[in-house]
Amino acid sequence: MKEIVEVIKEQFRHLGMIIRMSRYEDKATYQSHYLGLAWQILNPAIQVAIYYLIFGVGISANRKIDGVPFFGWMLIGITAWFYMNSGVLGASNSIHRQVGMVAKMKFPVSILPTVNIVSNLSSYFPMLAIVVGTMLIFKVPVTIYWLQYFYYFICMVAFLFAFGLLNATITVLIRDYHIFLQSVLRLLFYVSGPIWDINNKNLPIPLVKLLKLNPFYYIIEGFRDSFLSRTWFWEKTAYGLIFWLTTLILLILGSHLHMKFRARFVDYI
């Protein structure tokens, strides 16, 4: 438990550094591109258009789900997925990528996954604004359910931090892990619900119940519960407890491994 407390303290102690580094990372990524930071919106927008043409127009015939057109339903899920996918992969490679900084100076290494998570918010929030605008265009009523978005946002950030710290540490110890993680995320994309409703795919009931235990699914469906005014998070108590237990286990493992090996990260890299 001391390791968790120490890691979390480092995040708050160096919050200013996290924000500055995240801004620098955004500029450094797109500084050589003509459109610059505009690609943070253009890239996911192009991917959304492709998925909509394939799964919305092609496969789902643009039918309505939960009372909204398929595009609006998909946009809620895929916006969350893009952020979580980039957050998981970026955090996983964050320590290994910054080996020069780690080697040359005394540096709070545990903040590197957080820097990546914060950096990706610059593309997530504009996409979220597009989601809200789309809901208004489709005349989805704004209700008190929308307030629970903030709960699911906290869930998402907490999960990404716990999972990112664990992945970043393992990637330093086992370099092939990052490639393995990419493959796992490709599979999770199709079973976590961003582009289709697993409840209506004629899957065996035990398999559907198992897929619903996926933290990614819990967060994506939580955002839909909020914007589509479907249900409150406390009405899904069992799934909520499983989600937070999973996040806590990931945080315990990630904090322990990080504190145990971070003094030798440079040697492993």
mmCIF file of C-alpha atoms in Angstrom:
data_model
loop_
_atom_site.group_PDB
_atom_site.id
_atom_site.type_symbol
_atom_site.label_atom_id
_atom_site.label_comp_id
_atom_site.label_asym_id
_atom_site.label_seq_id
_atom_site.Cartn_x
_atom_site.Cartn_y
_atom_site.Cartn_z
ATOM 1 C CA MET A 1 0.000 0.000 0.000
ATOM 2 C CA LYS A 2 2.940 2.340 0.670
ATOM 3 C CA GLU A 3 4.007 1.926 -2.949
ATOM 4 C CA ILE A 4 0.597 3.038 -4.217
ATOM 5 C CA VAL A 5 0.612 6.074 -1.932
ATOM 6 C CA GLU A 6 4.114 7.051 -3.061
ATOM 7 C CA VAL A 7 3.253 6.749 -6.751
ATOM 8 C CA ILE A 8 0.067 8.787 -6.376
ATOM 9 C CA LYS A 9 1.911 11.441 -4.336
ATOM 10 C CA GLU A 10 4.429 11.803 -7.167
ATOM 11 C CA GLN A 11 1.594 12.583 -9.589
ATOM 12 C CA PHE A 12 0.254 15.445 -7.460
ATOM 13 C CA ARG A 13 3.720 16.653 -6.446
ATOM 14 C CA HIS A 14 4.766 17.057 -10.076
ATOM 15 C CA LEU A 15 1.419 18.100 -11.552
ATOM 16 C CA GLY A 16 2.903 21.261 -13.053
ATOM 17 C CA MET A 17 5.642 19.266 -14.765
ATOM 18 C CA ILE A 18 3.072 16.795 -16.121
ATOM 19 C CA ILE A 19 1.065 19.618 -17.728
ATOM 20 C CA ARG A 20 4.144 21.296 -19.212
ATOM 21 C CA MET A 21 5.502 18.048 -20.624
ATOM 22 C CA SER A 22 2.123 17.097 -22.104
ATOM 23 C CA ARG A 23 1.954 20.438 -23.936
ATOM 24 C CA TYR A 24 5.491 20.015 -25.234
ATOM 25 C CA GLU A 25 4.691 16.477 -26.392
ATOM 26 C CA ASP A 26 1.712 17.721 -28.395
ATOM 27 C CA LYS A 27 3.793 20.352 -30.174
ATOM 28 C CA ALA A 28 6.742 18.023 -30.755
ATOM 29 C CA THR A 29 4.538 15.348 -32.330
ATOM 30 C CA TYR A 30 3.049 17.605 -35.005
ATOM 31 C CA GLN A 31 5.651 20.365 -35.414
ATOM 32 C CA SER A 32 6.855 19.058 -38.798
ATOM 33 C CA HIS A 33 3.320 18.735 -40.228
ATOM 34 C CA TYR A 34 1.713 21.500 -42.292
ATOM 35 C CA LEU A 35 -1.631 21.198 -40.483
ATOM 36 C CA GLY A 36 0.044 20.841 -37.086
ATOM 37 C CA LEU A 37 -2.275 20.151 -34.149
ATOM 38 C CA ALA A 38 -5.266 20.003 -36.497
ATOM 39 C CA TRP A 39 -4.318 16.359 -37.092
ATOM 40 C CA GLN A 40 -5.424 15.611 -33.535
ATOM 41 C CA ILE A 41 -8.970 16.106 -34.828
ATOM 42 C CA LEU A 42 -8.575 15.141 -38.487
ATOM 43 C CA ASN A 43 -7.042 11.738 -37.802
ATOM 44 C CA PRO A 44 -9.834 10.411 -35.532
ATOM 45 C CA ALA A 45 -12.470 12.096 -37.743
ATOM 46 C CA ILE A 46 -11.207 10.203 -40.790
ATOM 47 C CA GLN A 47 -11.228 6.930 -38.845
ATOM 48 C CA VAL A 48 -14.776 7.611 -37.601
ATOM 49 C CA ALA A 49 -15.902 8.170 -41.206
ATOM 50 C CA ILE A 50 -14.316 4.896 -42.316
ATOM 51 C CA TYR A 51 -15.877 2.868 -39.486
ATOM 52 C CA TYR A 52 -19.253 4.476 -40.116
ATOM 53 C CA LEU A 53 -19.174 3.592 -43.819
ATOM 54 C CA ILE A 54 -18.189 0.002 -43.066
ATOM 55 C CA PHE A 55 -20.185 -0.810 -39.935
ATOM 56 C CA GLY A 56 -22.924 1.819 -40.114
ATOM 57 C CA VAL A 57 -23.882 2.016 -43.770
ATOM 58 C CA GLY A 58 -22.487 -1.324 -44.905
ATOM 59 C CA ILE A 59 -23.279 -3.762 -42.079
ATOM 60 C CA SER A 60 -25.862 -2.102 -39.849
ATOM 61 C CA ALA A 61 -27.790 -0.297 -42.634
ATOM 62 C CA ASN A 62 -27.763 2.850 -40.468
ATOM 63 C CA ARG A 63 -30.490 1.496 -38.181
ATOM 64 C CA LYS A 64 -31.276 3.138 -34.874
ATOM 65 C CA ILE A 65 -29.868 1.843 -31.587
ATOM 66 C CA ASP A 66 -31.284 3.001 -28.250
ATOM 67 C CA GLY A 67 -33.436 5.512 -30.129
ATOM 68 C CA VAL A 68 -30.596 7.324 -31.936
ATOM 69 C CA PRO A 69 -29.102 6.818 -35.417
ATOM 70 C CA PHE A 70 -26.221 4.360 -35.544
ATOM 71 C CA PHE A 71 -23.719 7.169 -36.203
ATOM 72 C CA GLY A 72 -24.513 8.924 -32.895
ATOM 73 C CA TRP A 73 -24.473 5.654 -30.949
ATOM 74 C CA MET A 74 -21.147 4.652 -32.523
ATOM 75 C CA LEU A 75 -19.582 8.098 -32.070
ATOM 76 C CA ILE A 76 -20.033 7.970 -28.276
ATOM 77 C CA GLY A 77 -18.261 4.625 -28.026
ATOM 78 C CA ILE A 78 -15.540 5.147 -30.575
ATOM 79 C CA THR A 79 -14.513 8.533 -29.127
ATOM 80 C CA ALA A 80 -13.903 6.875 -25.760
ATOM 81 C CA TRP A 81 -12.145 3.963 -27.464
ATOM 82 C CA PHE A 82 -9.750 6.190 -29.444
ATOM 83 C CA TYR A 83 -8.689 7.939 -26.268
ATOM 84 C CA MET A 84 -8.272 4.743 -24.249
ATOM 85 C CA ASN A 85 -6.445 2.943 -27.057
ATOM 86 C CA SER A 86 -3.943 5.772 -27.588
ATOM 87 C CA GLY A 87 -3.629 6.199 -23.820
ATOM 88 C CA VAL A 88 -2.832 2.534 -23.199
ATOM 89 C CA LEU A 89 -0.320 2.239 -26.057
ATOM 90 C CA GLY A 90 1.301 5.618 -25.391
ATOM 91 C CA ALA A 91 1.644 4.985 -21.658
ATOM 92 C CA SER A 92 3.031 1.525 -22.329
ATOM 93 C CA ASN A 93 5.901 2.947 -24.367
ATOM 94 C CA SER A 94 6.367 6.152 -22.358
ATOM 95 C CA ILE A 95 9.270 5.116 -20.110
ATOM 96 C CA HIS A 96 11.161 3.242 -22.817
ATOM 97 C CA ARG A 97 10.781 6.186 -25.223
ATOM 98 C CA GLN A 98 12.141 8.684 -22.674
ATOM 99 C CA VAL A 99 15.191 6.615 -21.729
ATOM 100 C CA GLY A 100 17.516 9.575 -22.397
ATOM 101 C CA MET A 101 15.749 11.723 -19.832
ATOM 102 C CA VAL A 102 15.647 8.875 -17.313
ATOM 103 C CA ALA A 103 19.369 8.193 -17.728
ATOM 104 C CA LYS A 104 20.696 11.767 -17.518
ATOM 105 C CA MET A 105 18.825 13.237 -14.566
ATOM 106 C CA LYS A 106 16.971 12.465 -11.386
ATOM 107 C CA PHE A 107 13.434 12.245 -12.661
ATOM 108 C CA PRO A 108 10.058 11.046 -11.278
ATOM 109 C CA VAL A 109 9.676 8.241 -13.810
ATOM 110 C CA SER A 110 6.168 7.344 -12.634
ATOM 111 C CA ILE A 111 4.753 10.540 -14.154
ATOM 112 C CA LEU A 112 5.666 9.554 -17.739
ATOM 113 C CA PRO A 113 2.542 7.403 -18.310
ATOM 114 C CA THR A 114 0.460 10.233 -16.838
ATOM 115 C CA VAL A 115 2.065 12.743 -19.206
ATOM 116 C CA ASN A 116 0.867 10.674 -22.137
ATOM 117 C CA ILE A 117 -2.653 10.325 -20.696
ATOM 118 C CA VAL A 118 -2.902 14.102 -20.181
ATOM 119 C CA SER A 119 -1.418 14.832 -23.610
ATOM 120 C CA ASN A 120 -4.114 12.786 -25.354
ATOM 121 C CA LEU A 121 -6.823 14.916 -23.733
ATOM 122 C CA SER A 122 -6.064 17.653 -26.280
ATOM 123 C CA SER A 123 -7.609 15.467 -28.981
ATOM 124 C CA TYR A 124 -10.204 13.797 -26.752
ATOM 125 C CA PHE A 125 -12.000 16.965 -25.603
ATOM 126 C CA PRO A 126 -12.630 18.321 -29.139
ATOM 127 C CA MET A 127 -14.005 14.888 -30.106
ATOM 128 C CA LEU A 128 -16.193 14.985 -26.995
ATOM 129 C CA ALA A 129 -17.522 18.374 -28.110
ATOM 130 C CA ILE A 130 -18.406 16.785 -31.462
ATOM 131 C CA VAL A 131 -20.238 14.004 -29.591
ATOM 132 C CA VAL A 132 -22.299 16.543 -27.621
ATOM 133 C CA GLY A 133 -23.024 18.522 -30.806
ATOM 134 C CA THR A 134 -24.122 15.350 -32.587
ATOM 135 C CA MET A 135 -26.467 14.444 -29.742
ATOM 136 C CA LEU A 136 -28.063 17.888 -29.974
ATOM 137 C CA ILE A 137 -28.412 17.625 -33.759
ATOM 138 C CA PHE A 138 -30.150 14.265 -33.333
ATOM 139 C CA LYS A 139 -32.423 15.907 -30.737
ATOM 140 C CA VAL A 140 -31.305 13.637 -27.921
ATOM 141 C CA PRO A 141 -32.691 15.242 -24.740
ATOM 142 C CA VAL A 142 -30.232 16.703 -22.263
ATOM 143 C CA THR A 143 -31.115 15.135 -18.917
ATOM 144 C CA ILE A 144 -29.677 14.819 -15.429
ATOM 145 C CA TYR A 145 -28.153 11.513 -16.575
ATOM 146 C CA TRP A 146 -25.509 13.529 -18.417
ATOM 147 C CA LEU A 147 -23.961 14.490 -15.075
ATOM 148 C CA GLN A 148 -22.752 10.952 -14.490
ATOM 149 C CA TYR A 149 -20.394 11.430 -17.431
ATOM 150 C CA PHE A 150 -17.958 12.871 -14.889
ATOM 151 C CA TYR A 151 -18.046 9.633 -12.889
ATOM 152 C CA TYR A 152 -17.207 7.556 -15.959
ATOM 153 C CA PHE A 153 -14.504 10.039 -16.960
ATOM 154 C CA ILE A 154 -12.875 9.510 -13.549
ATOM 155 C CA CYS A 155 -13.218 5.750 -14.091
ATOM 156 C CA MET A 156 -11.479 6.058 -17.450
ATOM 157 C CA VAL A 157 -8.555 8.136 -16.172
ATOM 158 C CA ALA A 158 -8.082 5.921 -13.086
ATOM 159 C CA PHE A 159 -8.062 2.767 -15.204
ATOM 160 C CA LEU A 160 -5.661 4.232 -17.760
ATOM 161 C CA PHE A 161 -3.267 5.335 -15.024
ATOM 162 C CA ALA A 162 -3.273 1.957 -13.251
ATOM 163 C CA PHE A 163 -3.023 -0.039 -16.485
ATOM 164 C CA GLY A 164 -0.515 2.399 -18.018
ATOM 165 C CA LEU A 165 1.887 2.239 -15.062
ATOM 166 C CA LEU A 166 1.847 -1.570 -15.181
ATOM 167 C CA ASN A 167 2.283 -1.699 -18.956
ATOM 168 C CA ALA A 168 5.080 0.886 -18.974
ATOM 169 C CA THR A 169 7.046 -1.115 -16.410
ATOM 170 C CA ILE A 170 6.560 -4.463 -18.151
ATOM 171 C CA THR A 171 7.516 -2.935 -21.518
ATOM 172 C CA VAL A 172 10.882 -1.883 -20.059
ATOM 173 C CA LEU A 173 11.470 -5.379 -18.669
ATOM 174 C CA ILE A 174 10.108 -7.269 -21.691
ATOM 175 C CA ARG A 175 10.301 -5.249 -24.905
ATOM 176 C CA ASP A 176 8.071 -7.682 -26.860
ATOM 177 C CA TYR A 177 5.216 -6.901 -24.481
ATOM 178 C CA HIS A 178 4.358 -3.667 -26.306
ATOM 179 C CA ILE A 179 3.798 -5.562 -29.573
ATOM 180 C CA PHE A 180 1.709 -8.152 -27.727
ATOM 181 C CA LEU A 181 -0.376 -5.355 -26.203
ATOM 182 C CA GLN A 182 -1.073 -3.890 -29.634
ATOM 183 C CA SER A 183 -2.473 -7.240 -30.776
ATOM 184 C CA VAL A 184 -4.635 -7.557 -27.656
ATOM 185 C CA LEU A 185 -6.088 -4.084 -28.191
ATOM 186 C CA ARG A 186 -6.986 -4.936 -31.791
ATOM 187 C CA LEU A 187 -9.029 -7.849 -30.446
ATOM 188 C CA LEU A 188 -10.577 -5.756 -27.657
ATOM 189 C CA PHE A 189 -11.747 -3.216 -30.236
ATOM 190 C CA TYR A 190 -14.231 -5.756 -31.586
ATOM 191 C CA VAL A 191 -15.440 -7.119 -28.237
ATOM 192 C CA SER A 192 -15.641 -3.909 -26.190
ATOM 193 C CA GLY A 193 -18.641 -2.423 -27.960
ATOM 194 C CA PRO A 194 -17.397 0.768 -29.675
ATOM 195 C CA ILE A 195 -18.772 -0.196 -33.098
ATOM 196 C CA TRP A 196 -21.463 -2.792 -32.426
ATOM 197 C CA ASP A 197 -23.800 -3.863 -29.686
ATOM 198 C CA ILE A 198 -22.637 -7.236 -28.365
ATOM 199 C CA ASN A 199 -26.110 -7.773 -26.854
ATOM 200 C CA ASN A 200 -27.636 -8.050 -30.339
ATOM 201 C CA LYS A 201 -25.074 -10.309 -32.010
ATOM 202 C CA ASN A 202 -26.695 -13.641 -31.127
ATOM 203 C CA LEU A 203 -23.730 -14.546 -28.960
ATOM 204 C CA PRO A 204 -24.110 -17.162 -26.212
ATOM 205 C CA ILE A 205 -25.394 -15.548 -23.016
ATOM 206 C CA PRO A 206 -22.423 -16.778 -20.894
ATOM 207 C CA LEU A 207 -20.024 -15.224 -23.433
ATOM 208 C CA VAL A 208 -21.898 -11.891 -23.374
ATOM 209 C CA LYS A 209 -21.748 -11.828 -19.561
ATOM 210 C CA LEU A 210 -18.006 -12.524 -19.719
ATOM 211 C CA LEU A 211 -17.406 -9.752 -22.267
ATOM 212 C CA LYS A 212 -19.266 -7.277 -20.050
ATOM 213 C CA LEU A 213 -16.604 -7.740 -17.366
ATOM 214 C CA ASN A 214 -14.141 -5.987 -19.692
ATOM 215 C CA PRO A 215 -13.185 -2.564 -18.175
ATOM 216 C CA PHE A 216 -13.215 -0.987 -21.641
ATOM 217 C CA TYR A 217 -16.800 -2.135 -22.138
ATOM 218 C CA TYR A 218 -17.833 -0.791 -18.727
ATOM 219 C CA ILE A 219 -16.515 2.688 -19.569
ATOM 220 C CA ILE A 220 -17.883 2.799 -23.137
ATOM 221 C CA GLU A 221 -21.337 1.653 -22.071
ATOM 222 C CA GLY A 222 -21.185 4.057 -19.153
ATOM 223 C CA PHE A 223 -20.771 6.994 -21.513
ATOM 224 C CA ARG A 224 -23.732 5.736 -23.541
ATOM 225 C CA ASP A 225 -25.770 5.337 -20.349
ATOM 226 C CA SER A 226 -25.013 8.990 -19.639
ATOM 227 C CA PHE A 227 -25.616 10.655 -23.020
ATOM 228 C CA LEU A 228 -28.565 8.425 -23.968
ATOM 229 C CA SER A 229 -30.135 8.646 -20.474
ATOM 230 C CA ARG A 230 -30.391 4.881 -20.085
ATOM 231 C CA THR A 231 -29.465 4.020 -16.506
ATOM 232 C CA TRP A 232 -27.526 5.245 -13.447
ATOM 233 C CA PHE A 233 -24.123 3.821 -12.601
ATOM 234 C CA TRP A 234 -25.291 2.609 -9.174
ATOM 235 C CA GLU A 235 -27.873 0.404 -10.890
ATOM 236 C CA LYS A 236 -24.924 -1.609 -12.267
ATOM 237 C CA THR A 237 -23.385 -2.217 -8.842
ATOM 238 C CA ALA A 238 -21.877 -5.632 -9.601
ATOM 239 C CA TYR A 239 -20.130 -4.455 -12.765
ATOM 240 C CA GLY A 240 -18.969 -1.298 -10.998
ATOM 241 C CA LEU A 241 -17.418 -3.260 -8.137
ATOM 242 C CA ILE A 242 -15.687 -5.599 -10.600
ATOM 243 C CA PHE A 243 -14.337 -2.611 -12.536
ATOM 244 C CA TRP A 244 -12.893 -0.879 -9.467
ATOM 245 C CA LEU A 245 -11.487 -4.149 -8.116
ATOM 246 C CA THR A 246 -9.767 -4.759 -11.458
ATOM 247 C CA THR A 247 -8.370 -1.206 -11.449
ATOM 248 C CA LEU A 248 -7.119 -1.592 -7.875
ATOM 249 C CA ILE A 249 -5.383 -4.895 -8.690
ATOM 250 C CA LEU A 250 -3.700 -3.298 -11.723
ATOM 251 C CA LEU A 251 -2.599 -0.351 -9.575
ATOM 252 C CA ILE A 252 -1.169 -2.632 -6.875
ATOM 253 C CA LEU A 253 0.764 -4.702 -9.422
ATOM 254 C CA GLY A 254 1.897 -1.665 -11.387
ATOM 255 C CA SER A 255 3.058 0.283 -8.311
ATOM 256 C CA HIS A 256 4.905 -2.720 -6.872
ATOM 257 C CA LEU A 257 6.748 -3.576 -10.092
ATOM 258 C CA HIS A 258 7.504 0.079 -10.827
ATOM 259 C CA MET A 259 9.009 0.784 -7.404
ATOM 260 C CA LYS A 260 10.931 -2.501 -7.443
ATOM 261 C CA PHE A 261 12.617 -2.060 -10.826
ATOM 262 C CA ARG A 262 12.711 1.670 -11.596
ATOM 263 C CA ALA A 263 16.188 2.168 -10.131
ATOM 264 C CA ARG A 264 17.439 -0.257 -12.812
ATOM 265 C CA PHE A 265 15.309 0.849 -15.774
ATOM 266 C CA VAL A 266 18.318 2.209 -17.661
ATOM 267 C CA ASP A 267 20.159 -1.105 -17.267
ATOM 268 C CA TYR A 268 17.207 -3.035 -18.665
ATOM 269 C CA ILE A 269 16.777 -0.671 -21.607
#
